[in-house]
Amino acid sequence: MRESVRIVRFCFIGTMNALITAMVIGGMMKGAGTDYLLANVTAYAVAQTHNFVWSKYWIFPLEGSYRKSSIWRQVLLFSVAFVLAYSLQFLFLLSAVEFFGMNEYLAQFFGLFVYGAVNYLTNKYVTFH
């Protein structure tokens, strides 16, 4: 698969994941009055099942002998990639809000870009490689 096609697919699914994340965060913060950190953790956890399925079968489909790669191995590596990407996003969010006084919603939005970049690279070069 051409890299440009892969990036377009990643951006499309990433946008869908961002919408899922935003709906959960908005619902929890505005609707339920939940703290921004708990809303963030919950939203990213919810979006991960959606993200894994699309990543495995559409963004990073394995070819040849790699196609038979264990799904449990992929789930484990995908989870590790998620923890890494999420941790960096969470540190960005916490720093932006607590140290730089950024609006909680705006910091959540910018955090999506931190998460997306790290998530793409780790899944491309580790999980589905």
JSON list of C-alpha atoms in Angstrom, two decimals:
[
{"chain": "A", "resi": 1, "resn": "MET", "atom": "CA", "xyz": [0.00, 0.00, 0.00]},
{"chain": "A", "resi": 2, "resn": "ARG", "atom": "CA", "xyz": [1.26, 3.46, -0.84]},
{"chain": "A", "resi": 3, "resn": "GLU", "atom": "CA", "xyz": [2.22, 5.55, 2.17]},
{"chain": "A", "resi": 4, "resn": "SER", "atom": "CA", "xyz": [0.02, 8.45, 1.05]},
{"chain": "A", "resi": 5, "resn": "VAL", "atom": "CA", "xyz": [-3.04, 6.16, 1.04]},
{"chain": "A", "resi": 6, "resn": "ARG", "atom": "CA", "xyz": [-2.13, 4.87, 4.49]},
{"chain": "A", "resi": 7, "resn": "ILE", "atom": "CA", "xyz": [-1.80, 8.42, 5.85]},
{"chain": "A", "resi": 8, "resn": "VAL", "atom": "CA", "xyz": [-5.15, 9.48, 4.37]},
{"chain": "A", "resi": 9, "resn": "ARG", "atom": "CA", "xyz": [-6.81, 6.42, 5.92]},
{"chain": "A", "resi": 10, "resn": "PHE", "atom": "CA", "xyz": [-5.14, 7.12, 9.25]},
{"chain": "A", "resi": 11, "resn": "CYS", "atom": "CA", "xyz": [-6.35, 10.73, 9.18]},
{"chain": "A", "resi": 12, "resn": "PHE", "atom": "CA", "xyz": [-9.90, 9.62, 8.35]},
{"chain": "A", "resi": 13, "resn": "ILE", "atom": "CA", "xyz": [-10.05, 7.08, 11.18]},
{"chain": "A", "resi": 14, "resn": "GLY", "atom": "CA", "xyz": [-8.22, 9.51, 13.43]},
{"chain": "A", "resi": 15, "resn": "THR", "atom": "CA", "xyz": [-10.92, 12.08, 12.76]},
{"chain": "A", "resi": 16, "resn": "MET", "atom": "CA", "xyz": [-13.59, 9.51, 13.64]},
{"chain": "A", "resi": 17, "resn": "ASN", "atom": "CA", "xyz": [-11.69, 8.67, 16.84]},
{"chain": "A", "resi": 18, "resn": "ALA", "atom": "CA", "xyz": [-11.37, 12.37, 17.65]},
{"chain": "A", "resi": 19, "resn": "LEU", "atom": "CA", "xyz": [-15.14, 12.76, 17.28]},
{"chain": "A", "resi": 20, "resn": "ILE", "atom": "CA", "xyz": [-15.76, 9.78, 19.56]},
{"chain": "A", "resi": 21, "resn": "THR", "atom": "CA", "xyz": [-13.28, 11.18, 22.06]},
{"chain": "A", "resi": 22, "resn": "ALA", "atom": "CA", "xyz": [-14.81, 14.66, 21.89]},
{"chain": "A", "resi": 23, "resn": "MET", "atom": "CA", "xyz": [-18.34, 13.33, 22.38]},
{"chain": "A", "resi": 24, "resn": "VAL", "atom": "CA", "xyz": [-17.32, 11.31, 25.44]},
{"chain": "A", "resi": 25, "resn": "ILE", "atom": "CA", "xyz": [-15.31, 14.20, 26.92]},
{"chain": "A", "resi": 26, "resn": "GLY", "atom": "CA", "xyz": [-18.08, 16.70, 26.23]},
{"chain": "A", "resi": 27, "resn": "GLY", "atom": "CA", "xyz": [-20.73, 14.39, 27.62]},
{"chain": "A", "resi": 28, "resn": "MET", "atom": "CA", "xyz": [-18.75, 13.69, 30.74]},
{"chain": "A", "resi": 29, "resn": "MET", "atom": "CA", "xyz": [-17.53, 17.23, 31.43]},
{"chain": "A", "resi": 30, "resn": "LYS", "atom": "CA", "xyz": [-20.58, 19.24, 30.42]},
{"chain": "A", "resi": 31, "resn": "GLY", "atom": "CA", "xyz": [-23.29, 16.65, 30.86]},
{"chain": "A", "resi": 32, "resn": "ALA", "atom": "CA", "xyz": [-22.11, 14.90, 34.00]},
{"chain": "A", "resi": 33, "resn": "GLY", "atom": "CA", "xyz": [-19.75, 17.51, 35.48]},
{"chain": "A", "resi": 34, "resn": "THR", "atom": "CA", "xyz": [-16.85, 15.06, 35.49]},
{"chain": "A", "resi": 35, "resn": "ASP", "atom": "CA", "xyz": [-13.28, 16.26, 36.07]},
{"chain": "A", "resi": 36, "resn": "TYR", "atom": "CA", "xyz": [-11.36, 16.86, 32.82]},
{"chain": "A", "resi": 37, "resn": "LEU", "atom": "CA", "xyz": [-8.71, 14.24, 33.65]},
{"chain": "A", "resi": 38, "resn": "LEU", "atom": "CA", "xyz": [-11.22, 11.42, 34.27]},
{"chain": "A", "resi": 39, "resn": "ALA", "atom": "CA", "xyz": [-13.13, 12.43, 31.15]},
{"chain": "A", "resi": 40, "resn": "ASN", "atom": "CA", "xyz": [-9.89, 12.28, 29.16]},
{"chain": "A", "resi": 41, "resn": "VAL", "atom": "CA", "xyz": [-8.92, 8.81, 30.40]},
{"chain": "A", "resi": 42, "resn": "THR", "atom": "CA", "xyz": [-12.40, 7.43, 29.74]},
{"chain": "A", "resi": 43, "resn": "ALA", "atom": "CA", "xyz": [-12.69, 8.94, 26.26]},
{"chain": "A", "resi": 44, "resn": "TYR", "atom": "CA", "xyz": [-9.38, 7.55, 25.05]},
{"chain": "A", "resi": 45, "resn": "ALA", "atom": "CA", "xyz": [-10.19, 4.11, 26.45]},
{"chain": "A", "resi": 46, "resn": "VAL", "atom": "CA", "xyz": [-13.54, 4.08, 24.62]},
{"chain": "A", "resi": 47, "resn": "ALA", "atom": "CA", "xyz": [-11.98, 5.08, 21.28]},
{"chain": "A", "resi": 48, "resn": "GLN", "atom": "CA", "xyz": [-9.35, 2.32, 21.37]},
{"chain": "A", "resi": 49, "resn": "THR", "atom": "CA", "xyz": [-11.52, -0.63, 20.32]},
{"chain": "A", "resi": 50, "resn": "HIS", "atom": "CA", "xyz": [-12.69, 1.34, 17.30]},
{"chain": "A", "resi": 51, "resn": "ASN", "atom": "CA", "xyz": [-9.12, 2.35, 16.54]},
{"chain": "A", "resi": 52, "resn": "PHE", "atom": "CA", "xyz": [-7.68, -1.17, 16.79]},
{"chain": "A", "resi": 53, "resn": "VAL", "atom": "CA", "xyz": [-10.17, -2.76, 14.39]},
{"chain": "A", "resi": 54, "resn": "TRP", "atom": "CA", "xyz": [-9.71, -0.08, 11.71]},
{"chain": "A", "resi": 55, "resn": "SER", "atom": "CA", "xyz": [-5.93, -0.03, 12.18]},
{"chain": "A", "resi": 56, "resn": "LYS", "atom": "CA", "xyz": [-5.59, -3.79, 11.87]},
{"chain": "A", "resi": 57, "resn": "TYR", "atom": "CA", "xyz": [-7.79, -4.33, 8.85]},
{"chain": "A", "resi": 58, "resn": "TRP", "atom": "CA", "xyz": [-7.73, -1.07, 6.90]},
{"chain": "A", "resi": 59, "resn": "ILE", "atom": "CA", "xyz": [-4.85, 1.25, 7.81]},
{"chain": "A", "resi": 60, "resn": "PHE", "atom": "CA", "xyz": [-2.05, -1.25, 8.46]},
{"chain": "A", "resi": 61, "resn": "PRO", "atom": "CA", "xyz": [-3.23, -4.52, 6.86]},
{"chain": "A", "resi": 62, "resn": "LEU", "atom": "CA", "xyz": [-0.53, -7.14, 7.11]},
{"chain": "A", "resi": 63, "resn": "GLU", "atom": "CA", "xyz": [0.57, -8.85, 3.93]},
{"chain": "A", "resi": 64, "resn": "GLY", "atom": "CA", "xyz": [2.14, -12.20, 3.14]},
{"chain": "A", "resi": 65, "resn": "SER", "atom": "CA", "xyz": [3.46, -14.31, 5.99]},
{"chain": "A", "resi": 66, "resn": "TYR", "atom": "CA", "xyz": [2.89, -11.46, 8.45]},
{"chain": "A", "resi": 67, "resn": "ARG", "atom": "CA", "xyz": [-0.86, -11.73, 7.89]},
{"chain": "A", "resi": 68, "resn": "LYS", "atom": "CA", "xyz": [-0.94, -14.75, 10.21]},
{"chain": "A", "resi": 69, "resn": "SER", "atom": "CA", "xyz": [0.66, -12.77, 13.01]},
{"chain": "A", "resi": 70, "resn": "SER", "atom": "CA", "xyz": [-1.00, -13.53, 16.33]},
{"chain": "A", "resi": 71, "resn": "ILE", "atom": "CA", "xyz": [-3.88, -11.22, 17.14]},
{"chain": "A", "resi": 72, "resn": "TRP", "atom": "CA", "xyz": [-2.85, -11.37, 20.80]},
{"chain": "A", "resi": 73, "resn": "ARG", "atom": "CA", "xyz": [0.63, -10.14, 19.88]},
{"chain": "A", "resi": 74, "resn": "GLN", "atom": "CA", "xyz": [-0.96, -7.29, 17.93]},
{"chain": "A", "resi": 75, "resn": "VAL", "atom": "CA", "xyz": [-3.34, -6.45, 20.78]},
{"chain": "A", "resi": 76, "resn": "LEU", "atom": "CA", "xyz": [-0.40, -6.38, 23.20]},
{"chain": "A", "resi": 77, "resn": "LEU", "atom": "CA", "xyz": [1.74, -4.17, 20.92]},
{"chain": "A", "resi": 78, "resn": "PHE", "atom": "CA", "xyz": [-1.25, -1.95, 20.11]},
{"chain": "A", "resi": 79, "resn": "SER", "atom": "CA", "xyz": [-1.84, -1.54, 23.84]},
{"chain": "A", "resi": 80, "resn": "VAL", "atom": "CA", "xyz": [1.80, -0.63, 24.41]},
{"chain": "A", "resi": 81, "resn": "ALA", "atom": "CA", "xyz": [1.60, 1.91, 21.56]},
{"chain": "A", "resi": 82, "resn": "PHE", "atom": "CA", "xyz": [-1.59, 3.30, 23.08]},
{"chain": "A", "resi": 83, "resn": "VAL", "atom": "CA", "xyz": [-0.02, 3.64, 26.54]},
{"chain": "A", "resi": 84, "resn": "LEU", "atom": "CA", "xyz": [2.98, 5.47, 25.08]},
{"chain": "A", "resi": 85, "resn": "ALA", "atom": "CA", "xyz": [0.89, 7.81, 22.89]},
{"chain": "A", "resi": 86, "resn": "TYR", "atom": "CA", "xyz": [-1.68, 8.36, 25.60]},
{"chain": "A", "resi": 87, "resn": "SER", "atom": "CA", "xyz": [0.96, 9.06, 28.26]},
{"chain": "A", "resi": 88, "resn": "LEU", "atom": "CA", "xyz": [2.59, 11.74, 26.15]},
{"chain": "A", "resi": 89, "resn": "GLN", "atom": "CA", "xyz": [-0.81, 13.24, 25.33]},
{"chain": "A", "resi": 90, "resn": "PHE", "atom": "CA", "xyz": [-1.79, 13.16, 29.02]},
{"chain": "A", "resi": 91, "resn": "LEU", "atom": "CA", "xyz": [1.45, 14.90, 30.06]},
{"chain": "A", "resi": 92, "resn": "PHE", "atom": "CA", "xyz": [0.81, 17.52, 27.39]},
{"chain": "A", "resi": 93, "resn": "LEU", "atom": "CA", "xyz": [-2.77, 18.01, 28.64]},
{"chain": "A", "resi": 94, "resn": "LEU", "atom": "CA", "xyz": [-1.75, 18.26, 32.27]},
{"chain": "A", "resi": 95, "resn": "SER", "atom": "CA", "xyz": [1.10, 20.67, 31.51]},
{"chain": "A", "resi": 96, "resn": "ALA", "atom": "CA", "xyz": [-1.01, 22.84, 29.21]},
{"chain": "A", "resi": 97, "resn": "VAL", "atom": "CA", "xyz": [-3.82, 23.22, 31.74]},
{"chain": "A", "resi": 98, "resn": "GLU", "atom": "CA", "xyz": [-1.98, 23.24, 35.05]},
{"chain": "A", "resi": 99, "resn": "PHE", "atom": "CA", "xyz": [1.26, 25.03, 34.16]},
{"chain": "A", "resi": 100, "resn": "PHE", "atom": "CA", "xyz": [0.30, 27.22, 31.21]},
{"chain": "A", "resi": 101, "resn": "GLY", "atom": "CA", "xyz": [-3.34, 27.94, 32.10]},
{"chain": "A", "resi": 102, "resn": "MET", "atom": "CA", "xyz": [-4.72, 26.76, 28.77]},
{"chain": "A", "resi": 103, "resn": "ASN", "atom": "CA", "xyz": [-8.47, 26.19, 28.49]},
{"chain": "A", "resi": 104, "resn": "GLU", "atom": "CA", "xyz": [-9.28, 22.53, 29.30]},
{"chain": "A", "resi": 105, "resn": "TYR", "atom": "CA", "xyz": [-11.21, 21.97, 26.05]},
{"chain": "A", "resi": 106, "resn": "LEU", "atom": "CA", "xyz": [-8.52, 23.58, 23.89]},
{"chain": "A", "resi": 107, "resn": "ALA", "atom": "CA", "xyz": [-5.81, 21.52, 25.60]},
{"chain": "A", "resi": 108, "resn": "GLN", "atom": "CA", "xyz": [-7.86, 18.35, 24.94]},
{"chain": "A", "resi": 109, "resn": "PHE", "atom": "CA", "xyz": [-8.03, 19.34, 21.25]},
{"chain": "A", "resi": 110, "resn": "PHE", "atom": "CA", "xyz": [-4.29, 19.98, 20.88]},
{"chain": "A", "resi": 111, "resn": "GLY", "atom": "CA", "xyz": [-3.58, 16.77, 22.77]},
{"chain": "A", "resi": 112, "resn": "LEU", "atom": "CA", "xyz": [-5.25, 14.84, 19.94]},
{"chain": "A", "resi": 113, "resn": "PHE", "atom": "CA", "xyz": [-2.37, 15.85, 17.64]},
{"chain": "A", "resi": 114, "resn": "VAL", "atom": "CA", "xyz": [0.28, 14.71, 20.13]},
{"chain": "A", "resi": 115, "resn": "TYR", "atom": "CA", "xyz": [-1.54, 11.41, 20.53]},
{"chain": "A", "resi": 116, "resn": "GLY", "atom": "CA", "xyz": [-2.12, 10.95, 16.80]},
{"chain": "A", "resi": 117, "resn": "ALA", "atom": "CA", "xyz": [1.50, 11.46, 15.77]},
{"chain": "A", "resi": 118, "resn": "VAL", "atom": "CA", "xyz": [2.91, 9.07, 18.37]},
{"chain": "A", "resi": 119, "resn": "ASN", "atom": "CA", "xyz": [0.15, 6.52, 17.76]},
{"chain": "A", "resi": 120, "resn": "TYR", "atom": "CA", "xyz": [0.73, 6.48, 13.99]},
{"chain": "A", "resi": 121, "resn": "LEU", "atom": "CA", "xyz": [4.48, 6.03, 14.27]},
{"chain": "A", "resi": 122, "resn": "THR", "atom": "CA", "xyz": [4.39, 3.30, 16.92]},
{"chain": "A", "resi": 123, "resn": "ASN", "atom": "CA", "xyz": [1.68, 1.31, 15.16]},
{"chain": "A", "resi": 124, "resn": "LYS", "atom": "CA", "xyz": [3.32, 1.64, 11.75]},
{"chain": "A", "resi": 125, "resn": "TYR", "atom": "CA", "xyz": [6.79, 0.65, 12.89]},
{"chain": "A", "resi": 126, "resn": "VAL", "atom": "CA", "xyz": [6.04, -1.70, 15.79]},
{"chain": "A", "resi": 127, "resn": "THR", "atom": "CA", "xyz": [2.52, -3.12, 16.04]},
{"chain": "A", "resi": 128, "resn": "PHE", "atom": "CA", "xyz": [1.66, -3.79, 12.40]},
{"chain": "A", "resi": 129, "resn": "HIS", "atom": "CA", "xyz": [5.17, -4.09, 10.98]}
]
